[in-house]
């Protein structure tokens, strides 16, 4: 299994709930290593650029509004099959459909305020990691 990197964002709802540590522990407990991390508040420009692929979707405005409501924790996770492993740990985008025991089932409020973001494939992971951590070796 090849070593991969993936981008994780702990979103404003989860930061407000004070569960940053619990979420990061799940990544570590599953064998992922946190190789970079920072807390920041996204500007509308940053949120819009990061989610540019969703620009034409009806929920784009709501997504940008929501992602700029408070601080987020952006991390790079590294490990074997990191992209899929992180997606399994997160659960389905809509927390109502997320499997029991996943991060979204346990901590998310709604499809917008869904606790975490994770890269959805190898190309996206590269772009997303470079977006937040351009100097990461
Ligand atoms: P995320 O994995 O961060 O990627 C895009 C985000 O858009 C997604 O999680 C959701 O939080 C948000 N979103 C809001 N409404 C929808 C929707 N109807 N379908 C998919 N994603 C949505």
GROMACS .gro file of C-alpha atoms and ligand atoms in nm:
model
  159
    1UNK     CA    1   0.000   0.000   0.000
    2UNK     CA    2   0.149   0.336  -0.099
    3UNK     CA    3   0.200   0.617   0.148
    4UNK     CA    4  -0.044   0.897   0.069
    5UNK     CA    5  -0.124   1.245   0.196
    6UNK     CA    6  -0.470   1.395   0.224
    7UNK     CA    7  -0.606   1.730   0.338
    8UNK     CA    8  -0.841   1.746   0.634
    9UNK     CA    9  -1.039   2.046   0.754
   10UNK     CA   10  -1.213   2.047   1.092
   11UNK     CA   11  -1.497   2.286   1.011
   12UNK     CA   12  -1.635   2.575   1.221
   13UNK     CA   13  -1.920   2.371   1.378
   14UNK     CA   14  -1.679   2.108   1.515
   15UNK     CA   15  -1.431   2.372   1.638
   16UNK     CA   16  -1.721   2.546   1.822
   17UNK     CA   17  -1.819   2.212   1.981
   18UNK     CA   18  -1.467   2.180   2.127
   19UNK     CA   19  -1.398   1.844   1.961
   20UNK     CA   20  -1.074   1.925   1.771
   21UNK     CA   21  -0.878   1.687   1.995
   22UNK     CA   22  -1.130   1.406   1.964
   23UNK     CA   23  -1.128   1.431   1.585
   24UNK     CA   24  -0.747   1.446   1.557
   25UNK     CA   25  -0.730   1.144   1.793
   26UNK     CA   26  -0.945   0.945   1.556
   27UNK     CA   27  -0.699   1.014   1.274
   28UNK     CA   28  -0.403   0.912   1.490
   29UNK     CA   29  -0.587   0.610   1.632
   30UNK     CA   30  -0.647   0.486   1.277
   31UNK     CA   31  -0.274   0.507   1.199
   32UNK     CA   32  -0.265   0.842   1.019
   33UNK     CA   33   0.016   1.084   1.102
   34UNK     CA   34  -0.048   1.459   1.123
   35UNK     CA   35   0.242   1.602   0.921
   36UNK     CA   36   0.117   1.964   0.917
   37UNK     CA   37  -0.162   2.148   1.097
   38UNK     CA   38  -0.282   2.504   1.160
   39UNK     CA   39  -0.585   2.687   1.294
   40UNK     CA   40  -0.708   2.975   1.080
   41UNK     CA   41  -1.018   3.171   0.986
   42UNK     CA   42  -1.080   3.154   0.612
   43UNK     CA   43  -1.153   3.471   0.418
   44UNK     CA   44  -1.440   3.460   0.167
   45UNK     CA   45  -1.178   3.466  -0.108
   46UNK     CA   46  -0.991   3.164   0.036
   47UNK     CA   47  -1.310   2.963   0.095
   48UNK     CA   48  -1.433   3.045  -0.257
   49UNK     CA   49  -1.101   2.946  -0.416
   50UNK     CA   50  -1.072   2.628  -0.212
   51UNK     CA   51  -1.423   2.516  -0.311
   52UNK     CA   52  -1.405   2.660  -0.668
   53UNK     CA   53  -1.502   2.319  -0.810
   54UNK     CA   54  -1.849   2.369  -0.651
   55UNK     CA   55  -1.889   2.725  -0.787
   56UNK     CA   56  -2.190   2.644  -1.003
   57UNK     CA   57  -2.369   2.433  -0.738
   58UNK     CA   58  -2.676   2.584  -0.568
   59UNK     CA   59  -2.517   2.544  -0.224
   60UNK     CA   60  -2.193   2.733  -0.311
   61UNK     CA   61  -2.294   3.063  -0.146
   62UNK     CA   62  -2.410   2.886   0.170
   63UNK     CA   63  -2.088   2.683   0.177
   64UNK     CA   64  -1.867   2.994   0.159
   65UNK     CA   65  -2.084   3.173   0.420
   66UNK     CA   66  -2.060   2.879   0.656
   67UNK     CA   67  -1.687   2.809   0.613
   68UNK     CA   68  -1.607   3.170   0.710
   69UNK     CA   69  -1.819   3.175   1.029
   70UNK     CA   70  -1.528   3.086   1.258
   71UNK     CA   71  -1.190   2.919   1.287
   72UNK     CA   72  -1.111   2.587   1.118
   73UNK     CA   73  -0.823   2.344   1.170
   74UNK     CA   74  -0.650   2.246   0.848
   75UNK     CA   75  -0.421   1.941   0.857
   76UNK     CA   76  -0.226   1.715   0.626
   77UNK     CA   77  -0.269   1.348   0.717
   78UNK     CA   78  -0.019   1.089   0.597
   79UNK     CA   79  -0.041   0.711   0.592
   80UNK     CA   80  -0.113   0.401   0.389
   81UNK     CA   81  -0.424   0.465   0.175
   82UNK     CA   82  -0.472   0.794   0.366
   83UNK     CA   83  -0.733   0.939   0.128
   84UNK     CA   84  -0.978   0.650   0.151
   85UNK     CA   85  -0.903   0.584   0.515
   86UNK     CA   86  -0.988   0.945   0.603
   87UNK     CA   87  -1.307   0.924   0.396
   88UNK     CA   88  -1.410   0.612   0.589
   89UNK     CA   89  -1.340   0.780   0.922
   90UNK     CA   90  -1.546   1.087   0.816
   91UNK     CA   91  -1.855   0.898   0.691
   92UNK     CA   92  -2.103   1.022   0.428
   93UNK     CA   93  -2.122   1.395   0.344
   94UNK     CA   94  -2.477   1.409   0.480
   95UNK     CA   95  -2.453   1.317   0.849
   96UNK     CA   96  -2.803   1.162   0.833
   97UNK     CA   97  -2.656   0.905   0.595
   98UNK     CA   98  -2.323   0.861   0.778
   99UNK     CA   99  -2.252   0.521   0.933
  100UNK     CA  100  -2.260   0.498   1.313
  101UNK     CA  101  -1.922   0.564   1.471
  102UNK     CA  102  -1.799   0.793   1.194
  103UNK     CA  103  -1.691   1.152   1.265
  104UNK     CA  104  -1.989   1.302   1.083
  105UNK     CA  105  -2.241   1.067   1.250
  106UNK     CA  106  -2.098   1.161   1.590
  107UNK     CA  107  -2.025   1.534   1.551
  108UNK     CA  108  -2.198   1.687   1.246
  109UNK     CA  109  -2.517   1.893   1.251
  110UNK     CA  110  -2.621   1.908   0.884
  111UNK     CA  111  -2.493   1.861   0.528
  112UNK     CA  112  -2.340   2.213   0.540
  113UNK     CA  113  -2.214   2.202   0.897
  114UNK     CA  114  -2.076   1.850   0.854
  115UNK     CA  115  -1.777   1.871   1.092
  116UNK     CA  116  -1.498   1.778   0.851
  117UNK     CA  117  -1.375   1.799   0.494
  118UNK     CA  118  -1.140   1.546   0.337
  119UNK     CA  119  -0.985   1.526  -0.010
  120UNK     CA  120  -1.183   1.297  -0.240
  121UNK     CA  121  -0.901   1.160  -0.458
  122UNK     CA  122  -0.525   1.171  -0.528
  123UNK     CA  123  -0.534   1.473  -0.762
  124UNK     CA  124  -0.763   1.674  -0.533
  125UNK     CA  125  -0.540   1.582  -0.237
  126UNK     CA  126  -0.231   1.722  -0.411
  127UNK     CA  127  -0.409   2.047  -0.505
  128UNK     CA  128  -0.569   2.089  -0.162
  129UNK     CA  129  -0.247   2.020   0.033
  130UNK     CA  130  -0.058   2.270  -0.186
  131UNK     CA  131  -0.338   2.527  -0.142
  132UNK     CA  132  -0.291   2.543   0.237
  133UNK     CA  133   0.070   2.421   0.275
  134UNK     CA  134   0.261   2.537  -0.034
  135UNK     CA  135   0.600   2.488   0.135
  136UNK     CA  136   0.539   2.142   0.285
  137UNK     CA  137   0.821   1.902   0.195
  138LIG     P1  138  -1.713   1.890   0.179
  138LIG     O1  139  -1.659   1.752   0.184
  138LIG     O2  140  -1.641   1.995   0.253
  138LIG     O3  141  -1.722   1.936   0.024
  138LIG     C1  142  -1.819   2.028  -0.023
  138LIG     C2  143  -1.919   2.065   0.081
  138LIG     O4  144  -2.038   2.127   0.037
  138LIG     C3  145  -1.967   1.941   0.152
  138LIG     O5  146  -1.864   1.887   0.231
  138LIG     C4  147  -2.088   1.993   0.227
  138LIG     O6  148  -2.055   2.042   0.354
  138LIG     C5  149  -2.134   2.114   0.142
  138LIG     N1  150  -2.269   2.096   0.094
  138LIG     C6  151  -2.372   2.176   0.126
  138LIG     N2  152  -2.484   2.135   0.065
  138LIG     C7  153  -2.453   2.026  -0.007
  138LIG     C8  154  -2.526   1.939  -0.093
  138LIG     N3  155  -2.656   1.955  -0.114
  138LIG     N4  156  -2.461   1.837  -0.150
  138LIG     C9  157  -2.327   1.819  -0.129
  138LIG     N5  158  -2.252   1.899  -0.049
  138LIG    C10  159  -2.313   2.002   0.011
   0.00000   0.00000   0.00000
